PDB file of C-alpha atoms in Angstrom:
ATOM      1  CA  MET A  12     106.893-189.511 -91.638  1.00 83.00           C
ATOM      2  CA  ILE A  13     107.412-187.973 -95.085  1.00 92.00           C
ATOM      3  CA  LEU A  14     110.373-185.605 -95.425  1.00 93.00           C
ATOM      4  CA  LEU A  15     109.938-182.928 -98.082  1.00 95.00           C
ATOM      5  CA  VAL A  16     113.055-181.001 -99.156  1.00 94.00           C
ATOM      6  CA  GLU A  17     111.766-178.176-101.366  1.00 93.00           C
ATOM      7  CA  ASP A  18     112.551-174.446-101.492  1.00 91.00           C
ATOM      8  CA  ASP A  19     109.502-173.405-103.535  1.00 92.00           C
ATOM      9  CA  VAL A  20     106.996-172.133-100.953  1.00 92.00           C
ATOM     10  CA  MET A  21     103.901-172.672-103.102  1.00 93.00           C
ATOM     11  CA  ILE A  22     104.842-176.252-103.967  1.00 93.00           C
ATOM     12  CA  GLY A  23     105.881-176.943-100.391  1.00 93.00           C
ATOM     13  CA  ARG A  24     102.606-175.751 -98.905  1.00 93.00           C
ATOM     14  CA  THR A  25     100.564-177.670-101.462  1.00 94.00           C
ATOM     15  CA  VAL A  26     102.430-180.905-100.804  1.00 94.00           C
ATOM     16  CA  VAL A  27     102.384-180.554 -97.016  1.00 93.00           C
ATOM     17  CA  GLN A  28      98.675-179.718 -96.884  1.00 92.00           C
ATOM     18  CA  GLY A  29      97.700-182.369 -99.409  1.00 94.00           C
ATOM     19  CA  LEU A  30      99.683-185.225 -97.876  1.00 93.00           C
ATOM     20  CA  SER A  31      98.647-184.224 -94.344  1.00 90.00           C
ATOM     21  CA  ALA A  32      95.011-184.385 -95.436  1.00 90.00           C
ATOM     22  CA  ARG A  33      95.675-187.965 -96.581  1.00 89.00           C
ATOM     23  CA  GLY A  34      96.935-188.955 -93.140  1.00 85.00           C
ATOM     24  CA  HIS A  35     100.687-188.527 -93.569  1.00 87.00           C
ATOM     25  CA  VAL A  36     102.905-186.683 -91.129  1.00 84.00           C
ATOM     26  CA  VAL A  37     105.087-184.373 -93.212  1.00 90.00           C
ATOM     27  CA  ARG A  38     108.227-182.478 -92.265  1.00 89.00           C
ATOM     28  CA  TRP A  39     109.348-179.729 -94.626  1.00 92.00           C
ATOM     29  CA  LEU A  40     112.925-178.525 -95.107  1.00 91.00           C
ATOM     30  CA  ARG A  41     113.513-175.525 -97.356  1.00 90.00           C
ATOM     31  CA  HIS A  42     117.255-176.173 -97.668  1.00 89.00           C
ATOM     32  CA  GLY A  43     119.332-179.287 -98.198  1.00 88.00           C
ATOM     33  CA  ALA A  44     121.841-178.531 -95.446  1.00 86.00           C
ATOM     34  CA  GLY A  45     119.848-180.175 -92.653  1.00 82.00           C
ATOM     35  CA  LEU A  46     118.829-183.299 -94.557  1.00 88.00           C
ATOM     36  CA  LEU A  47     121.383-185.762 -93.202  1.00 87.00           C
ATOM     37  CA  ASP A  48     120.921-184.511 -89.630  1.00 84.00           C
ATOM     38  CA  VAL A  49     117.180-185.168 -89.851  1.00 85.00           C
ATOM     39  CA  LEU A  50     117.730-188.653 -91.263  1.00 85.00           C
ATOM     40  CA  ILE A  51     120.100-189.530 -88.424  1.00 78.00           C
ATOM     41  CA  VAL A  52     117.330-188.827 -85.894  1.00 72.00           C
ATOM     42  CA  GLY A  53     115.195-191.423 -87.666  1.00 71.00           C
ATOM     43  CA  GLY A  54     111.508-191.879 -88.340  1.00 75.00           C
ATOM     44  CA  ILE A  55     111.568-190.903 -92.037  1.00 86.00           C
ATOM     45  CA  ALA A  56     109.724-193.290 -94.357  1.00 87.00           C
ATOM     46  CA  VAL A  57     110.083-191.452 -97.677  1.00 93.00           C
ATOM     47  CA  VAL A  58     112.099-188.445 -98.873  1.00 95.00           C
ATOM     48  CA  LEU A  59     110.702-186.074-101.501  1.00 96.00           C
ATOM     49  CA  LEU A  60     113.816-184.312-102.761  1.00 95.00           C
ATOM     50  CA  ASP A  61     113.953-181.276-105.020  1.00 93.00           C
ATOM     51  CA  VAL A  62     116.896-181.253-107.406  1.00 90.00           C
ATOM     52  CA  GLY A  63     117.411-177.493-107.653  1.00 87.00           C
ATOM     53  CA  LEU A  64     117.936-176.336-104.068  1.00 90.00           C
ATOM     54  CA  PRO A  65     119.408-172.930-103.178  1.00 89.00           C
ATOM     55  CA  ASP A  66     122.272-174.460-101.208  1.00 86.00           C
ATOM     56  CA  GLY A  67     123.069-177.567-103.192  1.00 84.00           C
ATOM     57  CA  ASP A  68     122.174-180.156-105.783  1.00 88.00           C
ATOM     58  CA  GLY A  69     119.555-182.792-105.056  1.00 89.00           C
ATOM     59  CA  PHE A  70     121.443-185.457-106.969  1.00 90.00           C
ATOM     60  CA  ALA A  71     124.508-184.890-104.779  1.00 91.00           C
ATOM     61  CA  LEU A  72     122.347-185.003-101.644  1.00 92.00           C
ATOM     62  CA  CYS A  73     120.821-188.297-102.731  1.00 92.00           C
ATOM     63  CA  ARG A  74     124.281-189.750-103.282  1.00 92.00           C
ATOM     64  CA  ALA A  75     125.314-188.515 -99.816  1.00 91.00           C
ATOM     65  CA  MET A  76     122.235-190.175 -98.297  1.00 90.00           C
ATOM     66  CA  ARG A  77     123.054-193.509 -99.882  1.00 92.00           C
ATOM     67  CA  ALA A  78     126.723-193.228 -98.949  1.00 90.00           C
ATOM     68  CA  ALA A  79     125.677-192.659 -95.324  1.00 87.00           C
ATOM     69  CA  GLY A  80     123.631-195.862 -95.402  1.00 85.00           C
ATOM     70  CA  HIS A  81     120.112-194.398 -95.558  1.00 87.00           C
ATOM     71  CA  THR A  82     117.896-196.783 -97.501  1.00 86.00           C
ATOM     72  CA  MET A  83     114.431-195.179 -97.419  1.00 89.00           C
ATOM     73  CA  PRO A  84     112.840-194.514-100.830  1.00 93.00           C
ATOM     74  CA  VAL A  85     113.593-191.176-102.507  1.00 94.00           C
ATOM     75  CA  LEU A  86     111.324-189.407-105.002  1.00 95.00           C
ATOM     76  CA  MET A  87     113.127-186.679-106.937  1.00 92.00           C
ATOM     77  CA  LEU A  88     111.147-183.528-107.839  1.00 91.00           C
ATOM     78  CA  THR A  89     112.509-181.269-110.565  1.00 85.00           C
ATOM     79  CA  ALA A  90     111.745-179.116-113.569  1.00 81.00           C
ATOM     80  CA  ARG A  91     114.550-180.971-115.369  1.00 74.00           C
ATOM     81  CA  GLY A  92     112.564-183.757-116.978  1.00 66.00           C
ATOM     82  CA  ALA A  93     114.811-184.801-119.846  1.00 73.00           C
ATOM     83  CA  LEU A  94     115.822-188.453-120.120  1.00 78.00           C
ATOM     84  CA  ASP A  95     119.437-187.723-119.160  1.00 79.00           C
ATOM     85  CA  ASP A  96     118.242-185.933-116.015  1.00 75.00           C
ATOM     86  CA  ARG A  97     116.015-188.838-115.008  1.00 78.00           C
ATOM     87  CA  LEU A  98     118.842-191.276-115.578  1.00 84.00           C
ATOM     88  CA  GLU A  99     121.143-189.126-113.455  1.00 83.00           C
ATOM     89  CA  GLY A 100     118.564-189.228-110.673  1.00 80.00           C
ATOM     90  CA  PHE A 101     118.321-192.992-110.745  1.00 86.00           C
ATOM     91  CA  ASP A 102     122.115-193.243-110.867  1.00 87.00           C
ATOM     92  CA  ALA A 103     122.265-191.074-107.736  1.00 88.00           C
ATOM     93  CA  GLY A 104     120.108-193.596-105.887  1.00 90.00           C
ATOM     94  CA  ALA A 105     116.582-192.249-106.399  1.00 91.00           C
ATOM     95  CA  ASP A 106     113.658-194.678-106.510  1.00 91.00           C
ATOM     96  CA  ASP A 107     111.308-192.488-108.527  1.00 92.00           C
ATOM     97  CA  TYR A 108     111.391-189.242-110.484  1.00 90.00           C
ATOM     98  CA  LEU A 109     108.552-186.752-110.994  1.00 91.00           C
ATOM     99  CA  PRO A 110     109.036-183.746-113.301  1.00 90.00           C
ATOM    100  CA  LYS A 111     107.513-180.361-112.445  1.00 88.00           C
ATOM    101  CA  PRO A 112     104.847-179.201-112.872  1.00 89.00           C
ATOM    102  CA  PHE A 113     103.017-182.258-111.596  1.00 92.00           C
ATOM    103  CA  ALA A 114      99.467-183.113-110.595  1.00 94.00           C
ATOM    104  CA  PHE A 115      99.175-183.580-106.846  1.00 95.00           C
ATOM    105  CA  ALA A 116      97.089-186.739-107.343  1.00 95.00           C
ATOM    106  CA  GLU A 117     100.007-188.339-109.180  1.00 95.00           C
ATOM    107  CA  LEU A 118     102.452-187.297-106.463  1.00 95.00           C
ATOM    108  CA  ALA A 119     100.172-188.748-103.787  1.00 95.00           C
ATOM    109  CA  ALA A 120      99.856-192.027-105.691  1.00 95.00           C
ATOM    110  CA  ARG A 121     103.628-192.328-106.073  1.00 94.00           C
ATOM    111  CA  VAL A 122     104.146-191.505-102.392  1.00 95.00           C
ATOM    112  CA  ALA A 123     101.654-194.233-101.413  1.00 92.00           C
ATOM    113  CA  VAL A 124     103.643-196.782-103.408  1.00 92.00           C
ATOM    114  CA  LEU A 125     106.919-195.695-101.795  1.00 92.00           C
ATOM    115  CA  VAL A 126     105.389-195.724 -98.310  1.00 89.00           C
ATOM    116  CA  ARG A 127     104.358-199.339 -98.812  1.00 85.00           C
ATOM    117  CA  ARG A 128     107.863-200.151-100.020  1.00 84.00           C
ATOM    118  CA  SER A 129     109.363-198.364 -97.034  1.00 80.00           C
ATOM    119  CA  ALA A 130     107.314-200.519 -94.667  1.00 74.00           C
ATOM    120  CA  GLN A 131     109.549-203.424 -95.625  1.00 70.00           C
ATOM    121  CA  LEU A 132     112.697-201.494 -94.666  1.00 67.00           C
ATOM    122  CA  LEU A 133     111.777-199.773 -91.412  1.00 62.00           C
ATOM    123  CA  PRO A 134     112.622-201.191 -87.965  1.00 67.00           C
ATOM    124  CA  PRO A 135     109.863-202.022 -85.437  1.00 73.00           C
ATOM    125  CA  PRO A 136     107.791-199.260 -83.816  1.00 80.00           C
ATOM    126  CA  ILE A 137     109.345-197.151 -81.063  1.00 84.00           C
ATOM    127  CA  ALA A 138     107.872-197.963 -77.644  1.00 88.00           C
ATOM    128  CA  PHE A 139     107.881-195.847 -74.503  1.00 91.00           C
ATOM    129  CA  ALA A 140     105.745-196.079 -71.352  1.00 89.00           C
ATOM    130  CA  GLY A 141     102.854-197.880 -73.029  1.00 89.00           C
ATOM    131  CA  LEU A 142     102.907-195.758 -76.191  1.00 91.00           C
ATOM    132  CA  THR A 143     104.133-196.987 -79.564  1.00 89.00           C
ATOM    133  CA  LEU A 144     105.164-194.826 -82.512  1.00 86.00           C
ATOM    134  CA  ASP A 145     104.845-196.246 -86.014  1.00 79.00           C
ATOM    135  CA  ARG A 146     107.994-195.089 -87.806  1.00 69.00           C
ATOM    136  CA  LEU A 147     106.256-195.348 -91.168  1.00 63.00           C
ATOM    137  CA  THR A 148     103.018-193.425 -90.602  1.00 68.00           C
ATOM    138  CA  GLY A 149     103.839-191.364 -87.513  1.00 75.00           C
ATOM    139  CA  GLU A 150     100.795-192.901 -85.793  1.00 80.00           C
ATOM    140  CA  VAL A 151     100.951-193.184 -82.004  1.00 88.00           C
ATOM    141  CA  ARG A 152      99.011-195.962 -80.277  1.00 88.00           C
ATOM    142  CA  ARG A 153      98.105-196.680 -76.660  1.00 90.00           C
ATOM    143  CA  ASP A 154      97.008-200.219 -75.749  1.00 84.00           C
ATOM    144  CA  ASP A 155      96.745-200.983 -79.477  1.00 79.00           C
ATOM    145  CA  ARG A 156      94.339-198.066 -80.039  1.00 85.00           C
ATOM    146  CA  PRO A 157      95.408-195.060 -82.122  1.00 86.00           C
ATOM    147  CA  VAL A 158      95.724-191.728 -80.359  1.00 88.00           C
ATOM    148  CA  VAL A 159      93.399-189.430 -82.303  1.00 85.00           C
ATOM    149  CA  ALA A 160      94.386-185.753 -82.276  1.00 84.00           C
ATOM    150  CA  GLU A 161      95.076-182.725 -84.446  1.00 84.00           C
ATOM    151  CA  PRO A 162      98.100-183.376 -86.751  1.00 81.00           C
ATOM    152  CA  ARG A 163     100.471-181.000 -84.950  1.00 84.00           C
ATOM    153  CA  THR A 164      99.522-182.502 -81.592  1.00 88.00           C
ATOM    154  CA  LEU A 165     100.342-185.957 -82.952  1.00 86.00           C
ATOM    155  CA  ALA A 166     103.615-184.743 -84.456  1.00 87.00           C
ATOM    156  CA  LEU A 167     104.602-183.270 -81.087  1.00 91.00           C
ATOM    157  CA  LEU A 168     103.691-186.480 -79.272  1.00 92.00           C
ATOM    158  CA  GLY A 169     105.589-188.557 -81.822  1.00 89.00           C
ATOM    159  CA  GLU A 170     108.745-186.490 -81.353  1.00 90.00           C
ATOM    160  CA  LEU A 171     108.564-186.957 -77.572  1.00 93.00           C
ATOM    161  CA  VAL A 172     107.915-190.702 -77.863  1.00 92.00           C
ATOM    162  CA  ARG A 173     110.871-190.967 -80.249  1.00 89.00           C
ATOM    163  CA  ALA A 174     113.091-189.493 -77.513  1.00 91.00           C
ATOM    164  CA  ARG A 175     111.941-192.188 -75.034  1.00 91.00           C
ATOM    165  CA  GLY A 176     111.875-189.828 -72.078  1.00 92.00           C
ATOM    166  CA  ALA A 177     114.986-187.845 -72.964  1.00 94.00           C
ATOM    167  CA  ILE A 178     114.705-184.064 -73.162  1.00 94.00           C
ATOM    168  CA  VAL A 179     114.002-182.772 -76.668  1.00 92.00           C
ATOM    169  CA  PRO A 180     115.327-179.232 -77.276  1.00 91.00           C
ATOM    170  CA  ARG A 181     112.592-176.710 -78.041  1.00 89.00           C
ATOM    171  CA  GLN A 182     114.071-175.874 -81.454  1.00 87.00           C
ATOM    172  CA  ARG A 183     114.076-179.525 -82.450  1.00 86.00           C
ATOM    173  CA  VAL A 184     110.428-179.753 -81.428  1.00 88.00           C
ATOM    174  CA  ILE A 185     109.611-176.707 -83.565  1.00 87.00           C
ATOM    175  CA  ASP A 186     111.517-178.107 -86.550  1.00 83.00           C
ATOM    176  CA  ALA A 187     109.731-181.449 -86.276  1.00 82.00           C
ATOM    177  CA  VAL A 188     106.218-180.053 -85.812  1.00 84.00           C
ATOM    178  CA  TRP A 189     106.208-176.852 -87.898  1.00 82.00           C
ATOM    179  CA  GLY A 190     109.198-177.346 -90.191  1.00 76.00           C
ATOM    180  CA  GLU A 191     112.654-175.880 -90.430  1.00 69.00           C
ATOM    181  CA  ASP A 192     112.823-172.063 -90.648  1.00 67.00           C
ATOM    182  CA  ALA A 193     109.304-171.696 -89.211  1.00 71.00           C
ATOM    183  CA  VAL A 194     108.944-168.592 -87.060  1.00 75.00           C
ATOM    184  CA  ILE A 195     107.110-169.867 -83.989  1.00 80.00           C
ATOM    185  CA  SER A 196     106.597-167.904 -80.793  1.00 79.00           C
ATOM    186  CA  ASP A 197     106.924-169.430 -77.341  1.00 77.00           C
ATOM    187  CA  ASN A 198     103.188-168.933 -76.930  1.00 84.00           C
ATOM    188  CA  THR A 199     102.433-171.002 -80.058  1.00 88.00           C
ATOM    189  CA  LEU A 200     104.537-173.882 -78.757  1.00 88.00           C
ATOM    190  CA  ASP A 201     102.949-173.573 -75.305  1.00 89.00           C
ATOM    191  CA  VAL A 202      99.482-173.813 -76.866  1.00 91.00           C
ATOM    192  CA  ALA A 203     100.499-177.015 -78.676  1.00 91.00           C
ATOM    193  CA  VAL A 204     101.941-178.463 -75.469  1.00 92.00           C
ATOM    194  CA  SER A 205      98.726-177.625 -73.602  1.00 93.00           C
ATOM    195  CA  ALA A 206      96.671-179.398 -76.274  1.00 92.00           C
ATOM    196  CA  LEU A 207      98.895-182.471 -75.953  1.00 93.00           C
ATOM    197  CA  ARG A 208      98.579-182.462 -72.175  1.00 93.00           C
ATOM    198  CA  ARG A 209      94.797-182.418 -72.444  1.00 92.00           C
ATOM    199  CA  ARG A 210      94.888-185.326 -74.901  1.00 91.00           C
ATOM    200  CA  LEU A 211      97.217-187.350 -72.703  1.00 92.00           C
ATOM    201  CA  ALA A 212      94.910-186.780 -69.737  1.00 91.00           C
ATOM    202  CA  ASP A 213      92.262-188.715 -71.688  1.00 90.00           C
ATOM    203  CA  VAL A 214      94.304-191.493 -73.307  1.00 89.00           C
ATOM    204  CA  ALA A 215      97.368-191.862 -71.048  1.00 90.00           C
ATOM    205  CA  PRO A 216      96.742-190.213 -67.665  1.00 91.00           C
ATOM    206  CA  ASP A 217      99.904-191.800 -66.251  1.00 92.00           C
ATOM    207  CA  LEU A 218     102.036-189.691 -68.616  1.00 92.00           C
ATOM    208  CA  ALA A 219     102.793-185.985 -68.618  1.00 93.00           C
ATOM    209  CA  VAL A 220     104.724-183.498 -70.729  1.00 94.00           C
ATOM    210  CA  ARG A 221     107.292-181.677 -68.617  1.00 94.00           C
ATOM    211  CA  ALA A 222     109.097-178.511 -69.672  1.00 92.00           C
ATOM    212  CA  VAL A 223     112.661-178.086 -68.429  1.00 92.00           C
ATOM    213  CA  ARG A 224     113.655-174.425 -68.375  1.00 89.00           C
ATOM    214  CA  GLY A 225     116.433-173.633 -70.828  1.00 87.00           C
ATOM    215  CA  GLN A 226     116.505-177.212 -72.188  1.00 91.00           C
ATOM    216  CA  GLY A 227     113.279-178.454 -73.712  1.00 93.00           C
ATOM    217  CA  LEU A 228     110.431-180.937 -73.274  1.00 94.00           C
ATOM    218  CA  HIS A 229     110.132-184.583 -72.358  1.00 95.00           C
ATOM    219  CA  LEU A 230     107.601-187.232 -71.436  1.00 94.00           C
ATOM    220  CA  VAL A 231     107.550-188.417 -67.831  1.00 93.00           C
ATOM    221  CA  VAL A 232     105.625-191.133 -66.007  1.00 90.00           C
ATOM    222  CA  HIS A 233     103.643-189.987 -62.984  1.00 79.00           C
TER     223      HIS A 233
END
């Protein structure tokens, strides 16, 4: 999964849509405050980190990531493209640095390089009840065959597989599938859960998504 930390809505939407179209699962944070919490949960292959965030400095966040032991590649995004700024980014622990404005094709190419690098750092896939989740791509497989579904359905399934049967709070599901600060109604989440249930009925009929009132969702074995 790619984690994008960017407060500019236009840039954020362009990056999310473009990378999703290239097969990446992307989670978008509009503030830096939740970054370390997301990394603790796991499953992040690459971080795209804006320097000028409304609640903090991207360089400081990158240093905090490295201090906490997170080793995934970081690509800094910023309008500050002077040499001293780039050097500060590398000193903070960044792996790459892309000044704004940038061409999406260049961003995608740099992300592809970092994703390949990240593959050498990530632990083995997460396995639960015959499903495996690739921590790098977000792909879910059953019996060595990929589960093909709409991106949000796959993101929802991946979050439930990551929990290995434990209950995932509804808000965490929303954050993982739609992004932090997304305004999602209960009906929207229910529609996504229904789509996942239909997909599981085809590819993994021994599994079901169960909703626990007041708590969240989890995968169960029939």
